[in-house]
Coordinates of N, CA and C in Angstrom, one line a residue:
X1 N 18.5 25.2 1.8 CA 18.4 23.9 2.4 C 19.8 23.6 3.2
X2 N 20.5 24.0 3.0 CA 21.6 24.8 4.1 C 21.4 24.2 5.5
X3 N 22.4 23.5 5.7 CA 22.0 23.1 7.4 C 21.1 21.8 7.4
X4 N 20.4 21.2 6.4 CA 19.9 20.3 6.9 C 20.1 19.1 6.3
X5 N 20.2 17.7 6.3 CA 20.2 16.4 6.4 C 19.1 15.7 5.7
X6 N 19.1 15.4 4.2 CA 18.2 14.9 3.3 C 19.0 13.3 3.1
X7 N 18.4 12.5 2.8 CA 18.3 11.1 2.5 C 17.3 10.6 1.8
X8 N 17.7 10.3 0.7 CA 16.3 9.8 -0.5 C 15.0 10.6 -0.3
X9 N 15.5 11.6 -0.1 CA 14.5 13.0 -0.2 C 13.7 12.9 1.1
X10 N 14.3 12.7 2.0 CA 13.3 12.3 3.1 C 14.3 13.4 4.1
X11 N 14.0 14.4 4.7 CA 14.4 15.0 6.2 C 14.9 14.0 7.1
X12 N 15.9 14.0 7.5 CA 16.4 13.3 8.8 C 16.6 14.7 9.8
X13 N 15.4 14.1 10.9 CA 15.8 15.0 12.0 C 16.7 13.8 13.2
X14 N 17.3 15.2 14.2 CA 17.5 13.9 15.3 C 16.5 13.7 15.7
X15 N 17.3 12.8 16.9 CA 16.3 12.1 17.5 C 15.7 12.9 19.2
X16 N 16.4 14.0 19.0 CA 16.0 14.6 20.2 C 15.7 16.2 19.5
X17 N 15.1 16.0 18.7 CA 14.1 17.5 17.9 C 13.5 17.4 18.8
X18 N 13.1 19.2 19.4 CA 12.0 19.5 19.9 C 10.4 19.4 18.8
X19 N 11.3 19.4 17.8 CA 9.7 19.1 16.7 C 9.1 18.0 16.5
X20 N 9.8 16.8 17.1 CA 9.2 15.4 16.6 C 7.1 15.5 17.5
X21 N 7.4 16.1 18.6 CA 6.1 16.2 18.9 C 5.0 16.6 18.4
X22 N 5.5 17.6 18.2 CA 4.1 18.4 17.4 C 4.4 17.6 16.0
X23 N 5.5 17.2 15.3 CA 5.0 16.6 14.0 C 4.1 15.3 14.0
X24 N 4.3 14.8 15.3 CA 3.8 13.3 15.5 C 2.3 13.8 15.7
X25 N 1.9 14.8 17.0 CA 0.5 15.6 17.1 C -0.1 15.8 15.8
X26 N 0.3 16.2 15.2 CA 0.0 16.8 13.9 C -0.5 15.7 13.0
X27 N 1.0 14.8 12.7 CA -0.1 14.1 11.6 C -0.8 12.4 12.0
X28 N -1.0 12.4 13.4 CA -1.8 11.8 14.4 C -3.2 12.0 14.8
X29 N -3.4 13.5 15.5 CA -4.0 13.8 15.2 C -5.2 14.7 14.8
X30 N -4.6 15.7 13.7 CA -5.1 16.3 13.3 C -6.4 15.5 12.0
X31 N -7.5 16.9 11.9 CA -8.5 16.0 10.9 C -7.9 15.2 9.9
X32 N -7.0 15.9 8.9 CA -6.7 14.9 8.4 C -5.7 13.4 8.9
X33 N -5.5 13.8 10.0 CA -4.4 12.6 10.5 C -5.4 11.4 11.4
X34 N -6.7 12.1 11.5 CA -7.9 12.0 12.1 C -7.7 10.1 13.4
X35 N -6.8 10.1 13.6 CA -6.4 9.3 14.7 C -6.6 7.8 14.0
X36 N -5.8 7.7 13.6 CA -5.7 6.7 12.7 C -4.7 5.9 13.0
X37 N -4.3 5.0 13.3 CA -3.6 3.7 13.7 C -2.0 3.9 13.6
X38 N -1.1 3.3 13.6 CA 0.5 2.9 13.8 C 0.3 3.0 12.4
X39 N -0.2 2.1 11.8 CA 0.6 1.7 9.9 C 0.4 3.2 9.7
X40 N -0.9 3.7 9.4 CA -1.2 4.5 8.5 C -0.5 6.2 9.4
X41 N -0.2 6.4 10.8 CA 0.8 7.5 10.7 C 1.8 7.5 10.3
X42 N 2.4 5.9 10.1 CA 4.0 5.6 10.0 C 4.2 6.1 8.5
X43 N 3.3 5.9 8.2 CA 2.9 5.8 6.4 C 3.2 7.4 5.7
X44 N 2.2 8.3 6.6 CA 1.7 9.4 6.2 C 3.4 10.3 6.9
X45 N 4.1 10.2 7.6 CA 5.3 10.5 7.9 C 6.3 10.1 7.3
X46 N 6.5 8.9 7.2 CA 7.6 8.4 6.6 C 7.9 8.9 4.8
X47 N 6.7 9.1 4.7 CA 6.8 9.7 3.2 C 7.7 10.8 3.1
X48 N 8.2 12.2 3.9 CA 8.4 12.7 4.3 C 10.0 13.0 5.4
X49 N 9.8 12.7 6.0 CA 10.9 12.6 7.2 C 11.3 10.7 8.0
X50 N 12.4 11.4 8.5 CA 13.3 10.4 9.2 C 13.8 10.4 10.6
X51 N 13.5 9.9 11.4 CA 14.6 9.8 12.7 C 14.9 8.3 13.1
X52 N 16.0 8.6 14.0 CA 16.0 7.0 14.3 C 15.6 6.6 15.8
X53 N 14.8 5.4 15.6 CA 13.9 5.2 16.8 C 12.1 5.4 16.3
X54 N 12.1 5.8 14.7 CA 10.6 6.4 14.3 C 10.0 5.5 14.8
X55 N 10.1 4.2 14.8 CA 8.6 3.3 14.5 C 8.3 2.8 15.8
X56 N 9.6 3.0 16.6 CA 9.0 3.1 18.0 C 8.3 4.4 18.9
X57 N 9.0 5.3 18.5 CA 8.5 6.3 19.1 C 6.7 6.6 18.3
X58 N 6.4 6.6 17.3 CA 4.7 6.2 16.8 C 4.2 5.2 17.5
X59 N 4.8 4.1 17.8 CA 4.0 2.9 18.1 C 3.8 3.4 19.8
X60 N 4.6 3.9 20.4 CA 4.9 4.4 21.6 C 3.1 5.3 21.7
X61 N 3.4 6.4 21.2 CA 2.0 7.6 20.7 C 0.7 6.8 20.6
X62 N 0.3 6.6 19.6 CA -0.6 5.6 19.5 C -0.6 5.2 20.3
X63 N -0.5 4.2 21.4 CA -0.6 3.6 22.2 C -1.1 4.0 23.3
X64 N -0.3 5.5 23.5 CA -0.7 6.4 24.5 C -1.8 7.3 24.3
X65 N -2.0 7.1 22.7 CA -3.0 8.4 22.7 C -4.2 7.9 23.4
X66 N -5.1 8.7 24.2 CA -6.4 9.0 25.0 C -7.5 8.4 24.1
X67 N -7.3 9.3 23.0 CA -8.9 9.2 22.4 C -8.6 7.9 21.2
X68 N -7.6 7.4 20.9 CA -7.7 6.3 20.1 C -7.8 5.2 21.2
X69 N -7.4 4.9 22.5 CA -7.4 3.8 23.4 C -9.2 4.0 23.4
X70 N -9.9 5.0 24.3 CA -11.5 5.5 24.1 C -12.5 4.9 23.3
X71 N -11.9 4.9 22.1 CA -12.5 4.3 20.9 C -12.4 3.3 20.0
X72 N -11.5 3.0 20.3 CA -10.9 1.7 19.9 C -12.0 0.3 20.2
X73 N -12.6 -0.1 18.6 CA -13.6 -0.7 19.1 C -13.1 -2.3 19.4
X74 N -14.1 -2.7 20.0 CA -13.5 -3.8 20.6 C -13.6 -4.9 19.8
X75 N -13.3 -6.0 20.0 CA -13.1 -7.6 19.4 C -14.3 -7.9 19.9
X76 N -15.6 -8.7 18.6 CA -16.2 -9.1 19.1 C -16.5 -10.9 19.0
X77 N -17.2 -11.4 19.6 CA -17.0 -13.1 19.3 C -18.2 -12.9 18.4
X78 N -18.2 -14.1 17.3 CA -19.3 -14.3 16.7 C -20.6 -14.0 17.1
X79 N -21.8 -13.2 16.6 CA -23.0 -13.7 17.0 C -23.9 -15.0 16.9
X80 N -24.5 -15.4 17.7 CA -25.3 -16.6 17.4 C -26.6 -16.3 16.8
X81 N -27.2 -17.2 16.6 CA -28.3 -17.0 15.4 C -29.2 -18.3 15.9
X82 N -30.0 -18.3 17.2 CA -30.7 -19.4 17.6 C -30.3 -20.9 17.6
X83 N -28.9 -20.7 18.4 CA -27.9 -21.9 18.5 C -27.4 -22.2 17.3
X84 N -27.0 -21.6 16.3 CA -26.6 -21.8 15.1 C -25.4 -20.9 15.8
X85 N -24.0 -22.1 15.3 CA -22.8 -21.7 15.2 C -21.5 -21.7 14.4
X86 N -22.2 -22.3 13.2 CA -21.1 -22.5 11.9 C -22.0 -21.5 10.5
X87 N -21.3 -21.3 9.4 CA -22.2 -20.6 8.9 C -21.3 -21.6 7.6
X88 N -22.1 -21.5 6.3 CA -21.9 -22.4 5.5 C -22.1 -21.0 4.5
X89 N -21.2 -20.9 3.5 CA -20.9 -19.3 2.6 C -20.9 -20.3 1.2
X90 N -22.5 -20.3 0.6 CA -21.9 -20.4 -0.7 C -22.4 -19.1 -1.5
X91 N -21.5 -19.1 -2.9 CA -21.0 -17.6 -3.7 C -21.1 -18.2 -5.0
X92 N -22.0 -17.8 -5.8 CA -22.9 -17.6 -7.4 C -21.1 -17.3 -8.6
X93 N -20.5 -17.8 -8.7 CA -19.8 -17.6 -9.4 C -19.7 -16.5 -10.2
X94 N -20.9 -16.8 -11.0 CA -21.2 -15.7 -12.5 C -21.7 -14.7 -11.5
X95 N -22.9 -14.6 -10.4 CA -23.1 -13.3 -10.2 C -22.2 -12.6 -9.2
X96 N -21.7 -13.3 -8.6 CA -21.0 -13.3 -7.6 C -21.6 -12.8 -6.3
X97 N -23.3 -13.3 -6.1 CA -24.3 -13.0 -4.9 C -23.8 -14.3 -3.7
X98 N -23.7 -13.9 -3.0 CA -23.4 -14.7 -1.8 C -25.0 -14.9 -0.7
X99 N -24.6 -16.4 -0.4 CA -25.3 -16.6 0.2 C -24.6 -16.8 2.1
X100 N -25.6 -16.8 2.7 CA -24.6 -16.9 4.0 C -25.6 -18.2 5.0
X101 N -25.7 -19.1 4.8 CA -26.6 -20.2 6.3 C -25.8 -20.7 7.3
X102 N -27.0 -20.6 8.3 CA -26.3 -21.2 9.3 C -26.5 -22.6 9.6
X103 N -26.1 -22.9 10.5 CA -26.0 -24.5 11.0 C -25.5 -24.5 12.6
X104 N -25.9 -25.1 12.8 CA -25.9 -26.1 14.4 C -24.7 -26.8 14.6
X105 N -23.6 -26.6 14.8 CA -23.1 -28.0 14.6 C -23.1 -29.1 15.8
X106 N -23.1 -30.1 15.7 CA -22.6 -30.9 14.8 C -23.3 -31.1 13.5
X107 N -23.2 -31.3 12.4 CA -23.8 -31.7 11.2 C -23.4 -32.6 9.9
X108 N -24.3 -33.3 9.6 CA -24.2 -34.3 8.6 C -24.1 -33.6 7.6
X109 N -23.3 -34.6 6.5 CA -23.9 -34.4 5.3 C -25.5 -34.0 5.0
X110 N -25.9 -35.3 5.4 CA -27.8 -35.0 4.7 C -27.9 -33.3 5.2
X111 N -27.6 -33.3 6.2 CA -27.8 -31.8 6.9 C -27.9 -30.9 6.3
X112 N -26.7 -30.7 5.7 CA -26.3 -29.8 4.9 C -26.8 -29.2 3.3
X113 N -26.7 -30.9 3.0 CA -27.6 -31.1 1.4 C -28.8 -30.5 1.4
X114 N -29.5 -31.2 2.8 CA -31.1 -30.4 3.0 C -31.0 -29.2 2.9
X115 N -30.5 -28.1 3.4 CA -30.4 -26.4 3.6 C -29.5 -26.5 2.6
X116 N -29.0 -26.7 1.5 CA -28.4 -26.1 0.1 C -29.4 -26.2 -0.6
X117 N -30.1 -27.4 -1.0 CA -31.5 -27.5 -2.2 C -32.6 -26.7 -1.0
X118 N -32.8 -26.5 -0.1 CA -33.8 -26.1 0.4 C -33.6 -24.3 -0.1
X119 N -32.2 -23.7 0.4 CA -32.2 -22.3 0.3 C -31.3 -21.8 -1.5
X120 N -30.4 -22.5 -1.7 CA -29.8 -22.3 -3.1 C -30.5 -23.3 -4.3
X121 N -30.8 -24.5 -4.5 CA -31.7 -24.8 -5.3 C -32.1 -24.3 -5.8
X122 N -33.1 -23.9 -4.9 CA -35.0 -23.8 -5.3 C -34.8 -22.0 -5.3
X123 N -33.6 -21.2 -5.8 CA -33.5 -20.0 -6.2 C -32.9 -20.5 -7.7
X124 N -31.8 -21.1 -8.0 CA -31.2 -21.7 -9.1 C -31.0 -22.4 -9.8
X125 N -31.7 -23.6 -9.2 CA -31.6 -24.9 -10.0 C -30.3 -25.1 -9.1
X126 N -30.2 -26.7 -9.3 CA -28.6 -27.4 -9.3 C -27.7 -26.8 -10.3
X127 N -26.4 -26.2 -9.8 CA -25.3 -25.9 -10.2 C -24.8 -27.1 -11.1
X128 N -24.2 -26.6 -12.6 CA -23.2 -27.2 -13.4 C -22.3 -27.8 -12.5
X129 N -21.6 -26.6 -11.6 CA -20.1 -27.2 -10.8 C -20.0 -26.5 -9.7
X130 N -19.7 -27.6 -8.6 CA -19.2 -26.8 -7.3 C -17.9 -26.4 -6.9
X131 N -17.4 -25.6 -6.3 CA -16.0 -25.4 -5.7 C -15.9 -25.4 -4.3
X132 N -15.6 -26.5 -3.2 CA -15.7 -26.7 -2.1 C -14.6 -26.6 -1.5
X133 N -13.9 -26.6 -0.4 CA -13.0 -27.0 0.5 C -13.3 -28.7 0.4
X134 N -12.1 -28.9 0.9 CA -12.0 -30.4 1.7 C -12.5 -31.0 2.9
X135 N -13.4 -30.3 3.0 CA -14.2 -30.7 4.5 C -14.7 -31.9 4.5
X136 N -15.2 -33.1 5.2 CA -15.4 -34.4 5.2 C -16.6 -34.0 4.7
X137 N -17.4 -33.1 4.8 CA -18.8 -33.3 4.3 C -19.0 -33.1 3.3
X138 N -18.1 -32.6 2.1 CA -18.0 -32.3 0.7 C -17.3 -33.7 0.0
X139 N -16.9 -34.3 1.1 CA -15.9 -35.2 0.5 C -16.5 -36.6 0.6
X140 N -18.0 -36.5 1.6 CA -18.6 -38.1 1.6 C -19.1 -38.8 0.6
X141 N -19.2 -39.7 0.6 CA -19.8 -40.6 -0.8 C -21.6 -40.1 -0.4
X142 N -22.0 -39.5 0.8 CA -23.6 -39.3 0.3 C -23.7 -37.9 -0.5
X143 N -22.6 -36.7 -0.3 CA -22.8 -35.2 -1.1 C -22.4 -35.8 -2.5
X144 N -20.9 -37.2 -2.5 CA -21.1 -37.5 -4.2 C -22.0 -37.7 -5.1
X145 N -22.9 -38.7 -4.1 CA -23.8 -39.4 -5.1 C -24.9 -38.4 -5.1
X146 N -25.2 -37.5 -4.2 CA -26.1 -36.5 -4.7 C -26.2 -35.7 -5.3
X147 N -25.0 -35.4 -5.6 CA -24.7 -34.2 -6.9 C -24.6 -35.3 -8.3
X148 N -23.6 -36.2 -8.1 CA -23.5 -37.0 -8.9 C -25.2 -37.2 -10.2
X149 N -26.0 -37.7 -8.7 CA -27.6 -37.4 -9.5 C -28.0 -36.5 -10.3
X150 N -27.6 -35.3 -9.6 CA -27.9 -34.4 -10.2 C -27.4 -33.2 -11.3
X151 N -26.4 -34.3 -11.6 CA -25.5 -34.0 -12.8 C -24.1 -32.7 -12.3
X152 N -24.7 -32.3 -11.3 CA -23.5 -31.0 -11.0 C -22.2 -32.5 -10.9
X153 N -21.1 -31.5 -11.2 CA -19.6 -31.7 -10.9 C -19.3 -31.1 -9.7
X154 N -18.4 -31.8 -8.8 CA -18.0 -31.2 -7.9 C -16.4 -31.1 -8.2
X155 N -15.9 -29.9 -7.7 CA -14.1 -29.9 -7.6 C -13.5 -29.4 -6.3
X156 N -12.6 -29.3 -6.0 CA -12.1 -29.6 -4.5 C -11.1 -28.3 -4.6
X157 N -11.0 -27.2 -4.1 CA -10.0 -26.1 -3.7 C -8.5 -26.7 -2.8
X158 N -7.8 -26.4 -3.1 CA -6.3 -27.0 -2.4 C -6.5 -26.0 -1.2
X159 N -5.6 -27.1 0.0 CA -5.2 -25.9 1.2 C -5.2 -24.6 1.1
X160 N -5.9 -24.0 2.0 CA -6.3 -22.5 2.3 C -6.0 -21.3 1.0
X161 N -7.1 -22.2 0.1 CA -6.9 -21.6 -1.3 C -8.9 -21.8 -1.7
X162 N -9.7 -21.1 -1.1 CA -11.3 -21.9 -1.3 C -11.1 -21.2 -3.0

């Protein structure tokens, strides 16, 4: 090991190695390196070796690579579902089966109440207890008094905590 530059067991090459290329080709992308993003080459090298400028010079690669720009799938916007543009996610506690509805919005309470006993109900009966966000339609005195009726408890999840 003579001649070379170790740091917490990591290779420090410079920064002007003729090898940083083919090491970056290599574990970019080769099958296993199988063209896989910034984090995960930064990851799969840095375990390994050092230079200074790394995270630029990757982020640099990536960027430029051909076939990851090619395929790089795109951002897509929601799909719609016959003017249905909110989706209302309620999730079985014990089984943990999710349900997924949609909605129109604007929408009421009653709205909503209707398509819960219409699609969750009439699979489980009324729920012991709910866990909601703070949304005004969980929070109306018409979703109280209808659970209320129906013996469920409702409880309210704190800020971006459902």
């Amino acid at each position: 090991m003579e001649g070379r530059l170790f740091y917490r067991g990591k290779l420090v090459l410079p920064k002007n190695s003729s090898s940083l290329s083919a090491i970056i080709k290599e574990m970019h992308e080769s099958p296993t390196g199988g063209h896989s993003g910034y984090f995960r080459t930064f990851k799969r090298i840095a375990g390994v070796l050092y230079w200074e400028g790394m995270k630029k010079d990757l982020k640099e690669w990536v960027q430029q690579c051909e076939v990851c720009q090619r395929n790089k799938a795109e951002t897509l916007a929601p799909l719609k579902v016959q003017g249905k543009d909110t989706i209302l996610v309620v999730v079985d506690r014990l089984t943990k089966y999710a349900h997924f509805l949609a909605l129109a919005h604007p929408f009421t309470a009653a709205e909503v109440a209707q398509l819960f006993i219409k699609e969750i109900v009439k699979l489980n009966g009324f729920p012991s207890t709910i866990v909601s966000d703070r949304d005004n339609i969980f929070l109306s005195n018409f979703w109280k008094e209808l659970f209320r009726q129906a013996g469920t408890k409702l409880r309210f999840s704190i800020a971006y905590h459902p």
